[in-house]
mmCIF file of C-alpha atoms in Angstrom:
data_model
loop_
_atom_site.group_PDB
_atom_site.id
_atom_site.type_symbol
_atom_site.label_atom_id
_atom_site.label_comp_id
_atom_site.label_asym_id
_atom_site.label_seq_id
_atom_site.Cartn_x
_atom_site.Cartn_y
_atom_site.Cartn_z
ATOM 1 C CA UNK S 1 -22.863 17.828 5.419
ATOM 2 C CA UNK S 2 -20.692 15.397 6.990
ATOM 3 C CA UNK S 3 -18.442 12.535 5.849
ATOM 4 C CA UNK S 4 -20.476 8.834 6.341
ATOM 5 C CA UNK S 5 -18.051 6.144 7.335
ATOM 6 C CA UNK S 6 -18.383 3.322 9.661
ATOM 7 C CA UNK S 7 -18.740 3.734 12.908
ATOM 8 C CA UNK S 8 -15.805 1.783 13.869
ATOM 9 C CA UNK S 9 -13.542 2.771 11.811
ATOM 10 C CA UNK S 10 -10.521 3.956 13.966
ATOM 11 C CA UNK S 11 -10.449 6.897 11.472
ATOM 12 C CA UNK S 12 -13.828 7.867 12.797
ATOM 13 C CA UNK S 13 -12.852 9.265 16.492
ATOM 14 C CA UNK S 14 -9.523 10.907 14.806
ATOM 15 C CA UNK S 15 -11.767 12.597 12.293
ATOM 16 C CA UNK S 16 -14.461 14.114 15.113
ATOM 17 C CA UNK S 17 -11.396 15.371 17.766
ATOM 18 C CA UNK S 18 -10.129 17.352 14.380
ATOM 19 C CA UNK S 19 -13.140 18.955 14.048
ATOM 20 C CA UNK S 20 -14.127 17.132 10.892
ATOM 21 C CA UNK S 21 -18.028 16.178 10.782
ATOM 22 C CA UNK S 22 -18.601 12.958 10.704
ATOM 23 C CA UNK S 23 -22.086 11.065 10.586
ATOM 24 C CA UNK S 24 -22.408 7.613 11.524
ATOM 25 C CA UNK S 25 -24.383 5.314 9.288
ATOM 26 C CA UNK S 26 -27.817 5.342 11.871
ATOM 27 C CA UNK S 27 -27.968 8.935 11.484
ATOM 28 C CA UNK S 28 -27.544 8.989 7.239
ATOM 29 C CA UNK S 29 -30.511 6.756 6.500
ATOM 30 C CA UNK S 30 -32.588 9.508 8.091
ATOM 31 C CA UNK S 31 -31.357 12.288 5.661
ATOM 32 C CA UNK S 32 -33.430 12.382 2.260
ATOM 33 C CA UNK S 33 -30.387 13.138 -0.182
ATOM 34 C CA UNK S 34 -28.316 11.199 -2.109
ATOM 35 C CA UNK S 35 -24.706 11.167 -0.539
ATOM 36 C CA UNK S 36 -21.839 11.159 -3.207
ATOM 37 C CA UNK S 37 -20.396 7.983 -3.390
ATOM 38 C CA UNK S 38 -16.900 8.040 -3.076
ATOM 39 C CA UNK S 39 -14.508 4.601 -3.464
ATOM 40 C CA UNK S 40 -10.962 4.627 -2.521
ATOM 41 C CA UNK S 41 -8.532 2.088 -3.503
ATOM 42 C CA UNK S 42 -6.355 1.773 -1.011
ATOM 43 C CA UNK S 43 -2.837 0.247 -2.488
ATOM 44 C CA UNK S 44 -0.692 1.346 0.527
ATOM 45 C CA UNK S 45 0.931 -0.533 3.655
ATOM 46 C CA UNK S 46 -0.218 1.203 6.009
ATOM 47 C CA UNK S 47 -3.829 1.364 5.350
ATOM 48 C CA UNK S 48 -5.267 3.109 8.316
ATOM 49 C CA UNK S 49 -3.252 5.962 8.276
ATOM 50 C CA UNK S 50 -3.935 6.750 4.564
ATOM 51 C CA UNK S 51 -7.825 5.842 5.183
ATOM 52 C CA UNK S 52 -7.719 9.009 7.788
ATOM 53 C CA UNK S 53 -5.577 11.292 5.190
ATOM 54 C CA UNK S 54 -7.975 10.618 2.424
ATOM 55 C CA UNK S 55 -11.124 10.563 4.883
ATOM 56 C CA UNK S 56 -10.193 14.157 6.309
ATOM 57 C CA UNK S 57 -9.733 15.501 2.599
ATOM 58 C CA UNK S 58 -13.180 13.888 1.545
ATOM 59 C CA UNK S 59 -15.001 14.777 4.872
ATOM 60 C CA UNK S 60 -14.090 18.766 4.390
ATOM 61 C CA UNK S 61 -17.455 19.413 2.479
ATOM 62 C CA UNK S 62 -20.489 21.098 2.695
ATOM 63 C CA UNK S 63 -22.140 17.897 0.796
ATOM 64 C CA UNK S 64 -22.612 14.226 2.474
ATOM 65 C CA UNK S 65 -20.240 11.729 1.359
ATOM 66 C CA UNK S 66 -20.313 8.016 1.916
ATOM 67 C CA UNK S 67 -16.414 6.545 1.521
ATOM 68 C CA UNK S 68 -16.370 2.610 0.637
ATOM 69 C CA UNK S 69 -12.664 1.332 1.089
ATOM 70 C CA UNK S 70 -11.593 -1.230 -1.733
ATOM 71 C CA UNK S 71 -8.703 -3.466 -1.800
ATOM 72 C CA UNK S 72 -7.453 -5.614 -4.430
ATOM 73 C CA UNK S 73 -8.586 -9.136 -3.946
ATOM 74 C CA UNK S 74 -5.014 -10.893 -5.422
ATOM 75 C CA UNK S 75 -3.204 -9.358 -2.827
ATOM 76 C CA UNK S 76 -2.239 -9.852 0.903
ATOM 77 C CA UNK S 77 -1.695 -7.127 2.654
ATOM 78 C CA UNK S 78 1.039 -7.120 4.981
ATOM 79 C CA UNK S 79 1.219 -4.241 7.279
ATOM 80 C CA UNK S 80 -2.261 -4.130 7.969
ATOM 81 C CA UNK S 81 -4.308 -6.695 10.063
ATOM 82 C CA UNK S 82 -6.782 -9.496 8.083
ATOM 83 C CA UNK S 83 -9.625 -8.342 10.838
ATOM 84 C CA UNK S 84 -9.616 -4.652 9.856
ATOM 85 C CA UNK S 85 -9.350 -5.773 5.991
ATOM 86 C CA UNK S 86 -12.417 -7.826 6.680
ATOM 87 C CA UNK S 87 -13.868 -5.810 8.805
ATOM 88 C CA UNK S 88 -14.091 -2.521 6.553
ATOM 89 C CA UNK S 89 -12.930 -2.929 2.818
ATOM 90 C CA UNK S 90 -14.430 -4.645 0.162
ATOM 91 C CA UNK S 91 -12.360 -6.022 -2.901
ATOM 92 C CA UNK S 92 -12.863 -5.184 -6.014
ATOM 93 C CA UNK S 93 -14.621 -8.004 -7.653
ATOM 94 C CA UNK S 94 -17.446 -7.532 -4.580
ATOM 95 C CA UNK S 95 -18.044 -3.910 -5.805
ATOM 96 C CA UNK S 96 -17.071 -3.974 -9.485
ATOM 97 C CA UNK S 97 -21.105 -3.831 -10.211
ATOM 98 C CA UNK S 98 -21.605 -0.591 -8.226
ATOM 99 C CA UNK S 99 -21.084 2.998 -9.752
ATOM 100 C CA UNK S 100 -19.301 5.766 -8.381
ATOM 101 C CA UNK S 101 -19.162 9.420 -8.686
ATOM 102 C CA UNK S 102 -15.581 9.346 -7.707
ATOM 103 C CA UNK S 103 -13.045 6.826 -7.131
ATOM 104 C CA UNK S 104 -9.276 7.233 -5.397
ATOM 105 C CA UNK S 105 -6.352 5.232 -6.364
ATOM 106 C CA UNK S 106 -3.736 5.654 -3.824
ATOM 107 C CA UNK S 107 0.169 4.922 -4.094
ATOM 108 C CA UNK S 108 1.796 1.743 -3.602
ATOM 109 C CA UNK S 109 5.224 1.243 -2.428
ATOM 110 C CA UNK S 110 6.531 -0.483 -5.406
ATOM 111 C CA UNK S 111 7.170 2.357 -7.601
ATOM 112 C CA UNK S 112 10.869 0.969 -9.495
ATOM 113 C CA UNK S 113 9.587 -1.969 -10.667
ATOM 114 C CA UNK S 114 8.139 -2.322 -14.366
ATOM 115 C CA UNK S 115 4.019 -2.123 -14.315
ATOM 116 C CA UNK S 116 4.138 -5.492 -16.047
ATOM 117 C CA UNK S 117 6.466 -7.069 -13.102
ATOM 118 C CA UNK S 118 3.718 -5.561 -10.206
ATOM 119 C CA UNK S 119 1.964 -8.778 -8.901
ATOM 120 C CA UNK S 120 -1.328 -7.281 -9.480
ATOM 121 C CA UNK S 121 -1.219 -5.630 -12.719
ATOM 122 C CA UNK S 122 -3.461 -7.787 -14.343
ATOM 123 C CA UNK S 123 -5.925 -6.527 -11.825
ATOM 124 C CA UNK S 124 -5.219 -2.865 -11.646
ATOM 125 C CA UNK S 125 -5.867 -2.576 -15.959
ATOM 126 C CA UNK S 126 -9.437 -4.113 -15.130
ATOM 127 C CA UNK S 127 -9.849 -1.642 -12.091
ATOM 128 C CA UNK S 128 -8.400 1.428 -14.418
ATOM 129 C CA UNK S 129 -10.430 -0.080 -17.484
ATOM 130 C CA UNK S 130 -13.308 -0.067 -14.829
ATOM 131 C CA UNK S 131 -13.560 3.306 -13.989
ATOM 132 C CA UNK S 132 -14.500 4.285 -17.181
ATOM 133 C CA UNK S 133 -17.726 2.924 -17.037
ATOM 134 C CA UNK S 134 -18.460 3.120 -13.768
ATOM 135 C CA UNK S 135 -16.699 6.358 -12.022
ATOM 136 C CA UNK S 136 -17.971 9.535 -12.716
ATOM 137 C CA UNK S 137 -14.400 11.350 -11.808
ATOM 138 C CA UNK S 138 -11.171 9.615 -10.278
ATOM 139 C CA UNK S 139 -8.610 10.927 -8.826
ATOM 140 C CA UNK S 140 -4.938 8.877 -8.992
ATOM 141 C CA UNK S 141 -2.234 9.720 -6.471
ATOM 142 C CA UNK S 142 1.632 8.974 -6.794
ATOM 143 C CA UNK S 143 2.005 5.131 -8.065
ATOM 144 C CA UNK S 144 -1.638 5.360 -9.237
ATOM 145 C CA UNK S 145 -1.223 8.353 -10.929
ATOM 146 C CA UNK S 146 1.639 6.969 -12.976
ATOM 147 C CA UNK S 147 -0.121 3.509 -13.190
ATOM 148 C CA UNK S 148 -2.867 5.243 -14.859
ATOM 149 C CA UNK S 149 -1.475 7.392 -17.334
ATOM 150 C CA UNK S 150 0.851 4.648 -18.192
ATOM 151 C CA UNK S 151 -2.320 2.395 -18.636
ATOM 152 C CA UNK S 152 -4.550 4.924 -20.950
ATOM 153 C CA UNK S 153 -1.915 7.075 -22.658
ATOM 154 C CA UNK S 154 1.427 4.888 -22.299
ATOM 155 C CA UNK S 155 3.282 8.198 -20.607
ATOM 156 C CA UNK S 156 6.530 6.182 -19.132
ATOM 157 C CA UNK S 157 8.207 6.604 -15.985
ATOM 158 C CA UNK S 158 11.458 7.056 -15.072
ATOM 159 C CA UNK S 159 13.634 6.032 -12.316
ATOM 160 C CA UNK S 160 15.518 8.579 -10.434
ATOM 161 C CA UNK S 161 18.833 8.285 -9.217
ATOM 162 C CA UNK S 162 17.885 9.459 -5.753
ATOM 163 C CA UNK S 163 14.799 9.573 -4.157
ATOM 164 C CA UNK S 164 12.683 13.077 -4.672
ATOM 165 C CA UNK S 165 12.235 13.823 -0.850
ATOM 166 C CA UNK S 166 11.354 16.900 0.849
ATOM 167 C CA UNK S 167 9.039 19.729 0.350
ATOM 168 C CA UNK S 168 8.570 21.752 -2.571
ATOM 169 C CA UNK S 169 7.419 24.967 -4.159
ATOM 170 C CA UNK S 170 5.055 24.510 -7.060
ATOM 171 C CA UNK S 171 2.923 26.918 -9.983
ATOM 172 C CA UNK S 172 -0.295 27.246 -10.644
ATOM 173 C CA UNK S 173 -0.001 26.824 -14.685
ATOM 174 C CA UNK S 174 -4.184 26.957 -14.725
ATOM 175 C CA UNK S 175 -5.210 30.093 -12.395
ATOM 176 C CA UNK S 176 -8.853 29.431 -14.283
ATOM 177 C CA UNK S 177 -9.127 25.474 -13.488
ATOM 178 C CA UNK S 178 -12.290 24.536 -11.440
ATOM 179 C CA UNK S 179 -9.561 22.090 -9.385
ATOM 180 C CA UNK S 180 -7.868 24.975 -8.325
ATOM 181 C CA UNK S 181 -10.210 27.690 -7.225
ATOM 182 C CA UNK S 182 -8.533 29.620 -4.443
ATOM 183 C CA UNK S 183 -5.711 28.733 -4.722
ATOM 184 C CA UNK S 184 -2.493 30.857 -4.940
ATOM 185 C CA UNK S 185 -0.025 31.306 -7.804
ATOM 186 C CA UNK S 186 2.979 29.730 -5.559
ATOM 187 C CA UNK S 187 2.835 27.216 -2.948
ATOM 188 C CA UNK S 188 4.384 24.265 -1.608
ATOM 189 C CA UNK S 189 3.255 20.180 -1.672
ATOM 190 C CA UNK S 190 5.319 17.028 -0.368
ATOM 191 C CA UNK S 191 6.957 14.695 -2.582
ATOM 192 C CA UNK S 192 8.544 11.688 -2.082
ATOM 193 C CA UNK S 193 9.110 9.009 -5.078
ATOM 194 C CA UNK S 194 11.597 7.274 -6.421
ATOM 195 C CA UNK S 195 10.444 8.072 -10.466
ATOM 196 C CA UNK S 196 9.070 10.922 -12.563
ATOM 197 C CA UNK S 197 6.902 11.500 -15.237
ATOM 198 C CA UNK S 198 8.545 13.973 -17.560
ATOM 199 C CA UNK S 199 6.652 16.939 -19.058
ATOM 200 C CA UNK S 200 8.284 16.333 -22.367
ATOM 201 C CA UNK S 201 6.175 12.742 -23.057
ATOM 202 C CA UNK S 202 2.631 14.174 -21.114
ATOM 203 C CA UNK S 203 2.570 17.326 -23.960
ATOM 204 C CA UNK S 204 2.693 14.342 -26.535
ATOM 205 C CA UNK S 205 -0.723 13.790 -25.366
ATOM 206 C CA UNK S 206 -2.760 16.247 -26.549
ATOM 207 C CA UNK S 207 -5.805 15.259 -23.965
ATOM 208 C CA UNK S 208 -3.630 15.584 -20.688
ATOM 209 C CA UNK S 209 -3.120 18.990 -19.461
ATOM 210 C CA UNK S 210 -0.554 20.095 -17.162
ATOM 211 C CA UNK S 211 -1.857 21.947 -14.038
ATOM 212 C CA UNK S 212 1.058 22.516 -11.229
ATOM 213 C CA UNK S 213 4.352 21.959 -11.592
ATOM 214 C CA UNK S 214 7.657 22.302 -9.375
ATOM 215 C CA UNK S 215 10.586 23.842 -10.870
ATOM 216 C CA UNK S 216 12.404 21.261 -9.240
ATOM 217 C CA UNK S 217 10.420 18.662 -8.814
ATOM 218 C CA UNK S 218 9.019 18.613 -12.436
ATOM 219 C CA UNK S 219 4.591 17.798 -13.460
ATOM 220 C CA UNK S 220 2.747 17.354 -10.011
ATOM 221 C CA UNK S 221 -0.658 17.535 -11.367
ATOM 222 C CA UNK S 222 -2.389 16.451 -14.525
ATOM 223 C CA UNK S 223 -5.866 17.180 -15.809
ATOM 224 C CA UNK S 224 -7.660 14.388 -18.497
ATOM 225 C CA UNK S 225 -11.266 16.435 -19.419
ATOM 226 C CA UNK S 226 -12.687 14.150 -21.495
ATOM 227 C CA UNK S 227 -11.487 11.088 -18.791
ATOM 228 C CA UNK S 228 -12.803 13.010 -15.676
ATOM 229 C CA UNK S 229 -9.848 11.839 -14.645
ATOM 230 C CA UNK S 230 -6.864 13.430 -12.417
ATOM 231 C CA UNK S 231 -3.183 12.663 -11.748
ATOM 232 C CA UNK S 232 -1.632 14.172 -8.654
ATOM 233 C CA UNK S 233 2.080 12.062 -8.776
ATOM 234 C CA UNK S 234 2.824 13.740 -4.936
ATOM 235 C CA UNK S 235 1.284 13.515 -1.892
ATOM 236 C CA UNK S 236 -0.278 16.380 -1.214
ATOM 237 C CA UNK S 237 -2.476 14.378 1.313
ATOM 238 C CA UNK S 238 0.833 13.870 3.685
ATOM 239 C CA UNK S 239 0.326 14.686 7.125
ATOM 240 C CA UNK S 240 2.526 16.608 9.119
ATOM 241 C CA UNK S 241 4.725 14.341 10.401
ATOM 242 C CA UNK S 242 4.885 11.961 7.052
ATOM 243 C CA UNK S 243 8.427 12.330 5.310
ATOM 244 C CA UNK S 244 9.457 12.726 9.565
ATOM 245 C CA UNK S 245 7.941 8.700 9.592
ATOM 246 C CA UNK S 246 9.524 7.764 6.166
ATOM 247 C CA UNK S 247 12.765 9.895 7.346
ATOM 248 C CA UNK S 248 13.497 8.246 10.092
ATOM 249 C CA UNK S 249 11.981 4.550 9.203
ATOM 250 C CA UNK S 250 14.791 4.189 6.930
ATOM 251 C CA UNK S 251 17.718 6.017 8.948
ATOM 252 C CA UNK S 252 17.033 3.439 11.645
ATOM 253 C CA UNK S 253 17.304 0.610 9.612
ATOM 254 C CA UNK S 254 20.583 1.409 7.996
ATOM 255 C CA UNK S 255 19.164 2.791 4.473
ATOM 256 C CA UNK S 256 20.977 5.760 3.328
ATOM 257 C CA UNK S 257 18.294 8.387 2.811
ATOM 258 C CA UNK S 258 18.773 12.585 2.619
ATOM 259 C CA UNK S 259 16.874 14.720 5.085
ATOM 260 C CA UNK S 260 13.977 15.666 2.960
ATOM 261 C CA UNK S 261 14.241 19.096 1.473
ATOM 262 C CA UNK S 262 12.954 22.127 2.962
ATOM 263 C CA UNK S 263 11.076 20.076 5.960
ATOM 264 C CA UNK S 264 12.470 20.235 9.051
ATOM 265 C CA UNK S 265 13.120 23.704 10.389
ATOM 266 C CA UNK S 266 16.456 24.915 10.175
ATOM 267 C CA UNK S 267 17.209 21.232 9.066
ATOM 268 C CA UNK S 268 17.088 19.881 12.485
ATOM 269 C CA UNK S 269 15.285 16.418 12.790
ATOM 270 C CA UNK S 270 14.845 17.237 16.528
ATOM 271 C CA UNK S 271 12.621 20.262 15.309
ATOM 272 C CA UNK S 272 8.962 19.692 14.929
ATOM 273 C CA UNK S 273 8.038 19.948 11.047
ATOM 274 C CA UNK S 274 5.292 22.664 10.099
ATOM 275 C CA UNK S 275 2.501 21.891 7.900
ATOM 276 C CA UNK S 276 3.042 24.270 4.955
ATOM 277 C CA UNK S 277 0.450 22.574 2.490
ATOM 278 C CA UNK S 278 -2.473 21.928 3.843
ATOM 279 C CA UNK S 279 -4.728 24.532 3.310
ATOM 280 C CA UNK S 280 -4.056 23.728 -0.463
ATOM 281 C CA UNK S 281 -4.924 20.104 0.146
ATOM 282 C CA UNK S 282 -8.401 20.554 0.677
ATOM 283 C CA UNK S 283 -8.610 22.845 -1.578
ATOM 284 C CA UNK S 284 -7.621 20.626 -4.366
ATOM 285 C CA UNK S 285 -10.270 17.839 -2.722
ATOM 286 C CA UNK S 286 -12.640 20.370 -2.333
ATOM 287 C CA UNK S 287 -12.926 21.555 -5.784
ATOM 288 C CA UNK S 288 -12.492 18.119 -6.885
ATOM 289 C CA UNK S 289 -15.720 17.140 -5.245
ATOM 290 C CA UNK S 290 -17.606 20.312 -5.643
ATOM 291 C CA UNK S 291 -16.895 19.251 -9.290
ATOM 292 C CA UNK S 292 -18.484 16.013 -9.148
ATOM 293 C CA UNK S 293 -21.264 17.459 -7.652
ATOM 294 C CA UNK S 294 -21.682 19.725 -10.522
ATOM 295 C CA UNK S 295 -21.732 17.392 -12.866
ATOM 296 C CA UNK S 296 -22.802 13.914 -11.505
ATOM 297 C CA UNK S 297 -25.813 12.754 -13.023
ATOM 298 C CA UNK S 298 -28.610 12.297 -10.006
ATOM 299 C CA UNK S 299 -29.201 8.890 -10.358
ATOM 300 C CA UNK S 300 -25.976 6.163 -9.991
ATOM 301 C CA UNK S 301 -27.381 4.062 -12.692
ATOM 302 C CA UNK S 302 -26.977 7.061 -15.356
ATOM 303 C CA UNK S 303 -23.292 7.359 -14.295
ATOM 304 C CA UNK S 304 -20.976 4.898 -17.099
ATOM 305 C CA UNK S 305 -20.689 6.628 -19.971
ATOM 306 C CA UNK S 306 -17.448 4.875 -21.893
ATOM 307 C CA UNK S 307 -14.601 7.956 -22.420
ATOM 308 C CA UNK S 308 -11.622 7.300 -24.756
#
């Protein structure tokens, strides 16, 4: 089954010319199935090109899946226009009395400062608090991932003295894990943060489990059972050309930046990068919805449950 988005959306003709199905929302009505309902938080600048990276991940299913876009409500975005804010995302407070089966809290480019200092913190601890009762599984990515486990299990972060950059080999540390089915026992995922998580404070947890991990790069992904919860602190959803944008954003305006590891072939920014990670990209989505499928109750209403 396909993805259901708006029709508008300017993810929505990117999605079809990749060969992703896509089914407008005329043509879901008429199918008699509950689509999973998927939210996604969207906490980064440049909201329409992280709407199509999450979209395409969510969209690669055999099920139907309706994607609702949520912003916070305190917050003004300013890289992305008020029309398409208004257009196709709801805040927060306008869905905090649905239920989801699973929920995505994306990045934010703000990762140095203290969680306390972020001008929406009060906001994100009701959102995380939120999910408990009203996500079935969510999945946190980079800032959200450390936002999270900072918020339910107090698991610092640290700030590094350079910026992690580049693309990395990982290891499968959970071969048996239903979020990674198929995949193999090496392979390699984008990173590119300015703080860590350290292995050392997550095994003081004894609820978080650690599923991949770089040798250089430290924890990548972190499994919470009891939480349905995930924490992927890379960005495994990066397309192709993503550290290439971020690369060359900051060399143009004068801020000293590395060529990111292991990207560029032969290290020449001239050279088109290869996508080396994205087969493993949906399969980590994949699993992660098959998963909710498995286990979502039927009805919406049922879904809430309060984990600790």
């Amino acid at each position: 089954m396909p993805i259901k988005i708006p029709d508008r959306l300017p993810a929505f003709d990117t999605l079809v010319q990749e060969g992703v199905r896509v089914m407008t929302e005329t043509a879901a009505v008429r199918q008699d199935i509950r689509p999973l309902q998927i939210g996604l938080l969207n906490l980064m600048p440049n909201k329409i090109k992280t709407e199509l990276q999450m979209a395409r991940l969510v969209g690669a299913t055999p099920l139907q899946v309706e994607l609702s876009l949520v912003r916070i409500g305190g917050h003004k975005a300013k890289n992305t226009s008020e029309d398409h804010l208004l257009s196709f995302y709801e805040t927060w407070e306008e869905v905090k009395d649905r239920k989801f089966d699973g929920f995505i809290i994306t990045g934010a480019p703000i990762e140095t400062l203290p969680f306390e200092e972020v001008t929406y913190w009060d906001e994100m601890q009701k959102i995380l608090d939120w999910t408990q009762t009203n996500v079935h599984s969510t999945m946190n990515v980079c800032w959200g991932a450390m936002a999270a486990i900072y918020h339910f299990h107090g698991v610092p972060k640290y700030e590094l003295k350079e910026k992690a950059f580049g693309v990395y080999r990982h290891r499968n540390l959970a071969p048996s894990s239903v979020y990674l089915n198929g995949f193999s026992d090496d392979f390699q995922v984008p990173v590119s943060r300015w703080t860590e998580v350290r292995r050392t404070d997550i095994e003081k947890v004894s609820e978080l489990a650690i599923l991949m991990e770089s040798d250089e790069m430290g924890v990548c992904l972190v499994q919470e059972e009891a939480g349905k919860r995930l924490y992927m602190f890379n960005h495994v959803e990066y397309d192709s050309t993503s550290l290439a944008d971020e690369y060359f954003r900051d060399v143009n305006a004068g801020v000293p930046i590395k060529m990111p590891h292991d990207y560029f072939p032969h290290n020449d920014p001239e050279l088109t990068p290869q996508n080396r990670w994205r087969s493993h990209a949906h399969l980590l989505f994949g699993n992660w919805i098959n998963e909710i499928y498995q286990t979502t109750p039927y009805e919406l209403e049922k879904i809430g449950a309060v984990r600790v």
